[in-house]
mmCIF file of C-alpha atoms in Angstrom:
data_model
loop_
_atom_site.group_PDB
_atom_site.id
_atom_site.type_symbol
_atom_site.label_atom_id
_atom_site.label_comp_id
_atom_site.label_asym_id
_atom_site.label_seq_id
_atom_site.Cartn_x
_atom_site.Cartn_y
_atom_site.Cartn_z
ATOM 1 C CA UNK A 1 -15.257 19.652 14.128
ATOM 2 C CA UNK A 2 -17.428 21.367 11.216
ATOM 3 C CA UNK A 3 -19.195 19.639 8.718
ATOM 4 C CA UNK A 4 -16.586 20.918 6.200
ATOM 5 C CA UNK A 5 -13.530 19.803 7.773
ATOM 6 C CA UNK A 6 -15.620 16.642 8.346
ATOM 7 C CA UNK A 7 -16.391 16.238 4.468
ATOM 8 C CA UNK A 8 -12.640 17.028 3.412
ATOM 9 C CA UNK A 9 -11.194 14.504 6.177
ATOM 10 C CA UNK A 10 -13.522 11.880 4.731
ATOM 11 C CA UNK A 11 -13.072 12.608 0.832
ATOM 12 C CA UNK A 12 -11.550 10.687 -0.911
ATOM 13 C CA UNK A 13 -8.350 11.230 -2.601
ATOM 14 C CA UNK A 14 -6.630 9.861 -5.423
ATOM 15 C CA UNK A 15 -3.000 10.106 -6.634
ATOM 16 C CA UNK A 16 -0.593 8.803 -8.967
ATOM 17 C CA UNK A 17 2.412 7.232 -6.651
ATOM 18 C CA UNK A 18 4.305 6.001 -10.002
ATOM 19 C CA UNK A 19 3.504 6.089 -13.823
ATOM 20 C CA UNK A 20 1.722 2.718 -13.485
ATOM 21 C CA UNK A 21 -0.258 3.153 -10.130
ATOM 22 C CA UNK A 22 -2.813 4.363 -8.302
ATOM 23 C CA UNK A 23 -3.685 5.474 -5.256
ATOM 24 C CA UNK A 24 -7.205 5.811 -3.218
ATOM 25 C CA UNK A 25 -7.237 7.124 0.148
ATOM 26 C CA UNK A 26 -10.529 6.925 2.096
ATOM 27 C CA UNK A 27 -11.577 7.449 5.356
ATOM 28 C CA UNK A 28 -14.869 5.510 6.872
ATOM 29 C CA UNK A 29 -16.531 5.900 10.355
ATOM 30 C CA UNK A 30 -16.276 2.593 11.556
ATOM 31 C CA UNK A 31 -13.822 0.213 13.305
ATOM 32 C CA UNK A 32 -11.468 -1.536 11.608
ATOM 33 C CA UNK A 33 -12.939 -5.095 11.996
ATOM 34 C CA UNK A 34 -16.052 -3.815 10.898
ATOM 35 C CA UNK A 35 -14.425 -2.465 7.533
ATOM 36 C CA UNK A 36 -12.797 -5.906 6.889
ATOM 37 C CA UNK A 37 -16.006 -7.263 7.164
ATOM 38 C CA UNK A 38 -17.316 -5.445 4.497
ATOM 39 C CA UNK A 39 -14.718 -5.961 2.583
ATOM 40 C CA UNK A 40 -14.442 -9.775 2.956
ATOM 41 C CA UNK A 41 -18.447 -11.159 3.342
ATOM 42 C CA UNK A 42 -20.357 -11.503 -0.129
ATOM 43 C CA UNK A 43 -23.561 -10.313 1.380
ATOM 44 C CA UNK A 44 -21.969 -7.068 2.308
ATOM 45 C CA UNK A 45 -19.689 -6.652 -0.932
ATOM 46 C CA UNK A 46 -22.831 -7.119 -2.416
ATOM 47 C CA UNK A 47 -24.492 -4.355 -0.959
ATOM 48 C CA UNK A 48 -21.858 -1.630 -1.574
ATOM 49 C CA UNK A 49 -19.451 -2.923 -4.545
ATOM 50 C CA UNK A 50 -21.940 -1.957 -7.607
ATOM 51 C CA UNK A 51 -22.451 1.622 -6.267
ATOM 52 C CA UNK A 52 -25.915 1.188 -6.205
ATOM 53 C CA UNK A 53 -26.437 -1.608 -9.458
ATOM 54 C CA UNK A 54 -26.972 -5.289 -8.280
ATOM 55 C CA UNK A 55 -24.006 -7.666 -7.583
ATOM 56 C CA UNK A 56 -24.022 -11.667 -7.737
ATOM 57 C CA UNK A 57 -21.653 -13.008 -6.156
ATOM 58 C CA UNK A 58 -20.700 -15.940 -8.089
ATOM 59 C CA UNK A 59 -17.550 -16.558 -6.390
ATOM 60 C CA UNK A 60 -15.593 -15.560 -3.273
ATOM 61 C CA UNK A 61 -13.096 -17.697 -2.067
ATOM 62 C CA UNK A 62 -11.388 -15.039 0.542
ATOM 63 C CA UNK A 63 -7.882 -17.012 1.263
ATOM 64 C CA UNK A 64 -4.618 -17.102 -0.080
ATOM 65 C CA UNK A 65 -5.042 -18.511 -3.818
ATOM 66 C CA UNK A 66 -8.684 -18.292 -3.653
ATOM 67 C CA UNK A 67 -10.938 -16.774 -6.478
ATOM 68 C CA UNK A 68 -13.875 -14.203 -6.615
ATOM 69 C CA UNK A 69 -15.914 -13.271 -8.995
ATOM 70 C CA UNK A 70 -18.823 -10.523 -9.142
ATOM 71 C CA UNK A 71 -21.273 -10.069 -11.654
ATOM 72 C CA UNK A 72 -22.782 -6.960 -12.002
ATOM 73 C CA UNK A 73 -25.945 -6.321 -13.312
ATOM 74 C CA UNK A 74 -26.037 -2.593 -14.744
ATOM 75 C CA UNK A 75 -28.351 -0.144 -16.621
ATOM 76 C CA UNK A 76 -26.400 -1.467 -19.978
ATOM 77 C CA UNK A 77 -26.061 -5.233 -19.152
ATOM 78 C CA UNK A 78 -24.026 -7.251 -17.261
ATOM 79 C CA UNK A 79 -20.548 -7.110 -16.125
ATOM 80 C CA UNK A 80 -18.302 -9.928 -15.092
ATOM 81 C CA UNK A 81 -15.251 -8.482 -13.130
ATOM 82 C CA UNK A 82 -12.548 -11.537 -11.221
ATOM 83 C CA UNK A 83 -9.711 -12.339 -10.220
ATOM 84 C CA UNK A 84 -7.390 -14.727 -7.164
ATOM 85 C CA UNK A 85 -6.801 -13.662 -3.757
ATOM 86 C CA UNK A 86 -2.732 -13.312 -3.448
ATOM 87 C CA UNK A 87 -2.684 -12.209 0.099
ATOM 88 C CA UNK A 88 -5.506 -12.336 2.804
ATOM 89 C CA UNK A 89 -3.927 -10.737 6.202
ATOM 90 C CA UNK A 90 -7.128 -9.671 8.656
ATOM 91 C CA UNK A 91 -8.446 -7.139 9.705
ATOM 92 C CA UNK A 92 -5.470 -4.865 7.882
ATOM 93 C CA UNK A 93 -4.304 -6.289 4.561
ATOM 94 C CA UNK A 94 -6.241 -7.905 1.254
ATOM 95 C CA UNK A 95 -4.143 -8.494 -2.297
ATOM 96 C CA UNK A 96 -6.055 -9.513 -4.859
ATOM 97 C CA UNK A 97 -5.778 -9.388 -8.918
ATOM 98 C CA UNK A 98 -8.869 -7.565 -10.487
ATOM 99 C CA UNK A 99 -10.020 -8.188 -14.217
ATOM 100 C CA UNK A 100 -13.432 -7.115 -16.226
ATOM 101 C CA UNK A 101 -14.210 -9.328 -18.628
ATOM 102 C CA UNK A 102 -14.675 -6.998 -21.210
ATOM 103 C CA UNK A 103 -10.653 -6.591 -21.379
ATOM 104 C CA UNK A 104 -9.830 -10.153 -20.410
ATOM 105 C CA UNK A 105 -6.104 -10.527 -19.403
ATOM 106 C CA UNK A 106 -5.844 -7.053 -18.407
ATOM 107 C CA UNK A 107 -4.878 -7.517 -14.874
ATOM 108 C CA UNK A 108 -4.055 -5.293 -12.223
ATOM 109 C CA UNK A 109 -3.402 -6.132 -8.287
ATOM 110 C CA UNK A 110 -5.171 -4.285 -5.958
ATOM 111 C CA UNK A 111 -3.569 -4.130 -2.434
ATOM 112 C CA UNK A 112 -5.927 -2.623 -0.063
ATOM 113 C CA UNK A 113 -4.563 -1.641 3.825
ATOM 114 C CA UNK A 114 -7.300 -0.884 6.578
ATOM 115 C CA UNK A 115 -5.852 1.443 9.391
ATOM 116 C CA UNK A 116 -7.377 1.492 12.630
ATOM 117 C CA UNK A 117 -6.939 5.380 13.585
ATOM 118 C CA UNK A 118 -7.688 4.864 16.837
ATOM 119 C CA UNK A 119 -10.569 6.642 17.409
ATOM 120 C CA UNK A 120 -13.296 4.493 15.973
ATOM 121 C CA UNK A 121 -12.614 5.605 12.264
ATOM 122 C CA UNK A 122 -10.313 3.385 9.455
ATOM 123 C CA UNK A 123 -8.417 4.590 6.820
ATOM 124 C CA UNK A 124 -8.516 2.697 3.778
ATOM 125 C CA UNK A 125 -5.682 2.657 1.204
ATOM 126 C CA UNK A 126 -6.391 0.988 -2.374
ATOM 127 C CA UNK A 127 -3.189 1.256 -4.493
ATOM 128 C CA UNK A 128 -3.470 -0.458 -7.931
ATOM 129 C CA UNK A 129 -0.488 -1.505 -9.810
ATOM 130 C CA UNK A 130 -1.437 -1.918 -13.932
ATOM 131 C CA UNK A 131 1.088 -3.894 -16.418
ATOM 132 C CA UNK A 132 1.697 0.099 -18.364
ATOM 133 C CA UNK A 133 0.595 3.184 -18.076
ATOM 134 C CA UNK A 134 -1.993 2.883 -21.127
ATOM 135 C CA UNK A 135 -4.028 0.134 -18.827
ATOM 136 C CA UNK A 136 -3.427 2.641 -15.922
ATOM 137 C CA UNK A 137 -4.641 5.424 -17.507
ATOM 138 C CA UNK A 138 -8.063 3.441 -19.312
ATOM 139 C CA UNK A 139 -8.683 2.641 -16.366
ATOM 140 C CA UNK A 140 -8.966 6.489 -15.441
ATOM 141 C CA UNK A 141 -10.882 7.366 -18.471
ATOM 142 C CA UNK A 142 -13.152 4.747 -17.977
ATOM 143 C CA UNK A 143 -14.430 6.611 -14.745
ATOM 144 C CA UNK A 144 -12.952 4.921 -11.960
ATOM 145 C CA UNK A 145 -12.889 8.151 -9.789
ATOM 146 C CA UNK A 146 -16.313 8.397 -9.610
ATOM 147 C CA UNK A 147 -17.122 4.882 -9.766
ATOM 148 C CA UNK A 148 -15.235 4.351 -6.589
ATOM 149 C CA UNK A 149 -17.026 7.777 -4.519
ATOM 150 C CA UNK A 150 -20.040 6.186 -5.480
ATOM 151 C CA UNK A 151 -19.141 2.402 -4.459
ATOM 152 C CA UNK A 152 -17.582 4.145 -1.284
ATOM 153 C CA UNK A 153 -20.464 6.149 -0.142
ATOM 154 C CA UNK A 154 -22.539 2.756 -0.684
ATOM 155 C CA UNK A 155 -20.252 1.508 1.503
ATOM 156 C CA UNK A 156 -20.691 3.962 4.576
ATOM 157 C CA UNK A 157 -24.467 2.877 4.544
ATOM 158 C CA UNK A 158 -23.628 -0.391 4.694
ATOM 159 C CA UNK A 159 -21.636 0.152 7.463
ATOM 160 C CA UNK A 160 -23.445 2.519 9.232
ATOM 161 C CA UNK A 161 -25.912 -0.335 9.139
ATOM 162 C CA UNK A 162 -23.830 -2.629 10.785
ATOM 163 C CA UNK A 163 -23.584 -0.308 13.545
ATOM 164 C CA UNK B 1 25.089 -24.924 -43.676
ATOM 165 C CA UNK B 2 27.563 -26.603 -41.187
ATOM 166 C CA UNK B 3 25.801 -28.398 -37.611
ATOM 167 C CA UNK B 4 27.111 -25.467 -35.410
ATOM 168 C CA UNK B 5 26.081 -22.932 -37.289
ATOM 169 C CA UNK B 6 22.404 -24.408 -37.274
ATOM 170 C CA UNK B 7 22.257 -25.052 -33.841
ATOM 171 C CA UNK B 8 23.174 -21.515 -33.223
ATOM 172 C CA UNK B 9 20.379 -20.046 -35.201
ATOM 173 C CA UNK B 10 18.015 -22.658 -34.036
ATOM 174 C CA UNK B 11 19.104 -22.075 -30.156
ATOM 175 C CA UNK B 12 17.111 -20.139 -27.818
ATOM 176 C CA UNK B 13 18.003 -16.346 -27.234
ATOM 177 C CA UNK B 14 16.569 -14.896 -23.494
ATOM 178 C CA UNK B 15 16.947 -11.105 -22.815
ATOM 179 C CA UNK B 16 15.576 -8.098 -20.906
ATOM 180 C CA UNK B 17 14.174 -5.752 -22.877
ATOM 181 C CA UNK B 18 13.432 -3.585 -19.674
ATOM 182 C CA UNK B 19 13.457 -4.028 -16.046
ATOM 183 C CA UNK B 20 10.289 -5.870 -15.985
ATOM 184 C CA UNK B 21 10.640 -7.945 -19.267
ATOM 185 C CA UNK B 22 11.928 -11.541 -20.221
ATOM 186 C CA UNK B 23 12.065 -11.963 -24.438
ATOM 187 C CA UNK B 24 12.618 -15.507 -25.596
ATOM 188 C CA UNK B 25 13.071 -16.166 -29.264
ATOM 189 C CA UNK B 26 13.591 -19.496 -31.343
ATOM 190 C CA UNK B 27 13.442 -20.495 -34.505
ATOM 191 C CA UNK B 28 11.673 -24.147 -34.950
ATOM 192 C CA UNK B 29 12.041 -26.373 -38.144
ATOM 193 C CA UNK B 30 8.392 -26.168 -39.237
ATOM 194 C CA UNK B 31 5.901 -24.064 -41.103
ATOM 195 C CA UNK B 32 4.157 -21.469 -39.162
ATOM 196 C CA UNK B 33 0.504 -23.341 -39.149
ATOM 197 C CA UNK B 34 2.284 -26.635 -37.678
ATOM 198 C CA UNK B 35 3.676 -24.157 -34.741
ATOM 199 C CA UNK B 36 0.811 -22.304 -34.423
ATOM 200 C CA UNK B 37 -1.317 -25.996 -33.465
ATOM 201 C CA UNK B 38 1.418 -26.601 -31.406
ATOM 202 C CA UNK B 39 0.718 -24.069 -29.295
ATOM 203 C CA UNK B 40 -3.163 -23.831 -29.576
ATOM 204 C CA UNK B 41 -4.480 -27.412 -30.113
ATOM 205 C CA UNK B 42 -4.693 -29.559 -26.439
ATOM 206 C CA UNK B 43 -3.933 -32.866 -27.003
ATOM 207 C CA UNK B 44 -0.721 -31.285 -29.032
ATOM 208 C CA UNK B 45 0.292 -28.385 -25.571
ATOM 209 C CA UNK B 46 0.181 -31.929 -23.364
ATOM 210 C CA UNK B 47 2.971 -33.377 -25.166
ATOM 211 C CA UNK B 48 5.659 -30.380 -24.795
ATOM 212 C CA UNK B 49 4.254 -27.788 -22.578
ATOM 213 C CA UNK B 50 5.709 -30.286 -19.516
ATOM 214 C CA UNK B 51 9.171 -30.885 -20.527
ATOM 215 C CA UNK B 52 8.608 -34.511 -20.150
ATOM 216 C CA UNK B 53 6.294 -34.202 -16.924
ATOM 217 C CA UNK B 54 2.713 -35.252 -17.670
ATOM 218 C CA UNK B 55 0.017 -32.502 -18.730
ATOM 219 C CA UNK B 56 -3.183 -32.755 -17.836
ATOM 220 C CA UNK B 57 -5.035 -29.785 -19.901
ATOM 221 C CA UNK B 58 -8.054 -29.107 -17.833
ATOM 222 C CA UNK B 59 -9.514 -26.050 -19.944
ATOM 223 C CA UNK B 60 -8.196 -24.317 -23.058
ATOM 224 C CA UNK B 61 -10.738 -22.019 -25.100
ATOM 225 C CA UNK B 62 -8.640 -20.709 -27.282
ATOM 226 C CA UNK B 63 -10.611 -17.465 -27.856
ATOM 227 C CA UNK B 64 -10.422 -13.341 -26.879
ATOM 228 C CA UNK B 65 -11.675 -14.208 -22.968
ATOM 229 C CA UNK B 66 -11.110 -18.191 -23.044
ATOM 230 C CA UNK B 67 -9.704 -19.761 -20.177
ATOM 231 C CA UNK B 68 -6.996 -22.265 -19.986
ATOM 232 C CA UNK B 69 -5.787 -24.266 -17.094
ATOM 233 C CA UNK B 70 -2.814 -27.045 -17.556
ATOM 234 C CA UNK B 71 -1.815 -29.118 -14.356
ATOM 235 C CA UNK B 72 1.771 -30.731 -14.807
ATOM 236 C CA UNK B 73 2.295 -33.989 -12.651
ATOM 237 C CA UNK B 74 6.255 -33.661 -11.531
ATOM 238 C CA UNK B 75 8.224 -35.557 -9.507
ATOM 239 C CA UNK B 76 7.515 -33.148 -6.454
ATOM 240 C CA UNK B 77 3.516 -33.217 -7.083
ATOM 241 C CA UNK B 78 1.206 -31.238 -9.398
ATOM 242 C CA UNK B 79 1.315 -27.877 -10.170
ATOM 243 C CA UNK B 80 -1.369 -25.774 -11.554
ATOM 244 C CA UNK B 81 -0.696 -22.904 -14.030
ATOM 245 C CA UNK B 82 -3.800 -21.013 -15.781
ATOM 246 C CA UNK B 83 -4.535 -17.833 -17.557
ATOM 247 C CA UNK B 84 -7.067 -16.444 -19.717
ATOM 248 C CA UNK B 85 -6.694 -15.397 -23.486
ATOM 249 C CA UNK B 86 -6.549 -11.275 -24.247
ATOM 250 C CA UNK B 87 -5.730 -11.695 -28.037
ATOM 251 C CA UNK B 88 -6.028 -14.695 -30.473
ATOM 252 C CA UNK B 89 -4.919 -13.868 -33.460
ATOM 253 C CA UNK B 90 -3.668 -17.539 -35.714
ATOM 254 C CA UNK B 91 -1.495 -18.412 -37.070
ATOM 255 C CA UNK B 92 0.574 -15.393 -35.174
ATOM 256 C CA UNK B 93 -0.244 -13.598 -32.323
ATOM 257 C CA UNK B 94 -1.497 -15.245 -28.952
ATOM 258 C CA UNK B 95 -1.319 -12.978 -25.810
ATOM 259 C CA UNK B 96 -2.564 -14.779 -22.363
ATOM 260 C CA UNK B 97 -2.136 -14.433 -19.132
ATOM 261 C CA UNK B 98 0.333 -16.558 -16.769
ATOM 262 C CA UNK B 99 -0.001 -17.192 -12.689
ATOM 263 C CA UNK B 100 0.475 -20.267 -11.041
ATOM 264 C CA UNK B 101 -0.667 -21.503 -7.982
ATOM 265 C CA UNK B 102 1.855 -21.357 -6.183
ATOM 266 C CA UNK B 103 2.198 -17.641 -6.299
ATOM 267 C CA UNK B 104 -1.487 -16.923 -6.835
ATOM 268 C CA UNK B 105 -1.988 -13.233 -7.303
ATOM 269 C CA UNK B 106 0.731 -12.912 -9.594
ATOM 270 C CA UNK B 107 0.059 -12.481 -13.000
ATOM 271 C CA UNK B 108 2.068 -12.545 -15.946
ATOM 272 C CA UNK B 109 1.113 -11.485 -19.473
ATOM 273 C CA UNK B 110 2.659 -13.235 -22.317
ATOM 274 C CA UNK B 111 2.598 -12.237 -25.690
ATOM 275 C CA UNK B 112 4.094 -15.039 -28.552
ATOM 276 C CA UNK B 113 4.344 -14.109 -31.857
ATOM 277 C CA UNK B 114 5.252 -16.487 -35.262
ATOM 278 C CA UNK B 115 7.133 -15.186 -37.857
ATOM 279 C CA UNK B 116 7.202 -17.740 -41.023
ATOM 280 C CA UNK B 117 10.444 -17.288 -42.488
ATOM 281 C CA UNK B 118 9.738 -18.173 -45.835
ATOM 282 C CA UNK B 119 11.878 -21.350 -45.926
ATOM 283 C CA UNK B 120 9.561 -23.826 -44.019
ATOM 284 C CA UNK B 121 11.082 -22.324 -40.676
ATOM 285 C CA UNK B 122 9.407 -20.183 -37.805
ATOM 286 C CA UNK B 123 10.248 -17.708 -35.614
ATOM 287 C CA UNK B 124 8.644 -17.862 -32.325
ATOM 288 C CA UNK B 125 9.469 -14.896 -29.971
ATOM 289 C CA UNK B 126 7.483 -14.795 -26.422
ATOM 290 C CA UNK B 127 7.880 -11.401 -24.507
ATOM 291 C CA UNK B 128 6.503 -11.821 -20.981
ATOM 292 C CA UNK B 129 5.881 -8.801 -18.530
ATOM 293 C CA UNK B 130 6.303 -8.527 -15.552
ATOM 294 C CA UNK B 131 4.238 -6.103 -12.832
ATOM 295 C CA UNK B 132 7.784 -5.546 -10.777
ATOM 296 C CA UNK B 133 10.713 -6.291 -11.498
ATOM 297 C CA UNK B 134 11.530 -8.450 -8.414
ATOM 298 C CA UNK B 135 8.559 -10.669 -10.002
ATOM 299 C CA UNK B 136 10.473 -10.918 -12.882
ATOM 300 C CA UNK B 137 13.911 -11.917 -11.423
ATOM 301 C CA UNK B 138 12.023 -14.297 -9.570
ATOM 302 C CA UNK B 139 11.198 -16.117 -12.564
ATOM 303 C CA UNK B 140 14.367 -16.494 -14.006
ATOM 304 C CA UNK B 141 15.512 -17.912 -10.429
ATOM 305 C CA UNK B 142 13.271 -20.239 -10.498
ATOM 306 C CA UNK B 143 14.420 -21.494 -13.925
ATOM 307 C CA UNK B 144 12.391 -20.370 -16.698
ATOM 308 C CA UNK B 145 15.614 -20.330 -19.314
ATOM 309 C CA UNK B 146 16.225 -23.979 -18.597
ATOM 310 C CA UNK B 147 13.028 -25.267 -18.282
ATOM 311 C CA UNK B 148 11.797 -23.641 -21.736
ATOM 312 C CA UNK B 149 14.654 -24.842 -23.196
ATOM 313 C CA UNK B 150 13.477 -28.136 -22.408
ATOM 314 C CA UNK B 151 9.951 -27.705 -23.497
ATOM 315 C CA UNK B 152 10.950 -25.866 -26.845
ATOM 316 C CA UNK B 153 13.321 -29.280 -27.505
ATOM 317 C CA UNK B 154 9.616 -31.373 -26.858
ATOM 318 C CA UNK B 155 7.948 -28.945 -29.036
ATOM 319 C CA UNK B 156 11.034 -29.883 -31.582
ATOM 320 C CA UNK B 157 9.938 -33.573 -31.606
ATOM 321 C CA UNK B 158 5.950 -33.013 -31.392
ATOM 322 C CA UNK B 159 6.627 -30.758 -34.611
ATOM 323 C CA UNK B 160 8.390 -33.459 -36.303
ATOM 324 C CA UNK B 161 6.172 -35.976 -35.482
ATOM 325 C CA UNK B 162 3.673 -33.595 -37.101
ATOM 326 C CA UNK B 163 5.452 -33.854 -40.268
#
């Protein structure tokens, strides 16, 4: 395979599955249970989830009802972002409600599905589901595209670490 | 004004605005401030917010970002409900959000507004939504209509006793 086909098969892509949703679909080199790890452990969520700004991790209760809660320390201050764990299924399926503190009780639920392909790599599926469209949409303006290429490519680092 | 006809304006009124909505109006028999502490003031939530259950209020900031937390001791055990504040506006907006621990993960945002109606009466209209509408539904089956109706006929007596 070529580098390009490579790239375009590991970009990420975002769509709109419903006037109140979206969807990220990412592809990483690494096995599924390594993924989940990443995903799940606060020393590696802290590594990867501030795309490149530092994370405490205040609070990560990963189980069914439990709570989490980052705090990340940017350029322009600090950032509080938390919410509850609604459904913890490993290695394939996390649900969790997601909040920034700077719009507190604006929440959305992210539902995030790790796909073993079979051959080493995972596809990862983030869909977001936002009270209205408005909340959807601010959520887009506010640079969430980018914010997630950047968290993601922190993450294949991490995870190419883990190797 | 005849007894039927003031029970019927003072009953409660539940609809659906839309597929993912539950709107709850009721006029109490007190000025607008005396609701609005009702609803905002601890030691005041403990005495209606359980329909007769006990309340134990374990956090309420009332504040854009507060958190509040009530446990009700029922028959069947406790139950923990909490939220955080989006908008505090006295004496007539207050917009929180709603999960309880039983369904952690699922958050609903409730908006109440009071309307003084000029003659020592409020209006006191809560729209909740909803992220699906199977959410939704499964709120009313679990018996939201009756179970507010019980708590707005406590709030009637904590508001008299206010008097």
């Amino acid at each position: 395979m070529n580098s390009s086909v490579e790239a375009s098969r590991r970009g990420m892509r975002v769509t709109k599955p419903s006037d109140r949703e979206i969807r990220i679909e990412r592809i990483f080199d690494a096995p599924r249970d390594r993924v989940w790890r990443a995903f799940t452990e606060p020393a590696l969520i802290a590594q990867w989830w501030g795309r490149g700004n530092g994370v405490v991790v205040e609070r990560m209760e990963v189980e069914r009802g439990g709570r989490w809660r980052f705090v990340e320390q940017g350029p322009d201050g600090t950032h509080g972002f938390e919410g509850r764990y609604r459904d913890v299924s490993p290695p394939e399926r996390l649900v969790h409600s997601f909040e920034w503190d700077g719009m507190p009780g604006h929440v959305v639920i992210w539902t995030v599905t790790l796909e073993d392909l079979g051959d080493g790599r995972t596809r990862v599926v983030n869909t977001s589901i936002f009270h209205t469209t408005e909340e959807r949409d601010g959520m887009l303006s506010a640079g969430m595209e980018s914010g997630m290429t950047e968290a993601y490519a922190a993450l294949d680092r991490v995870l190419a670490a883990l190797r």
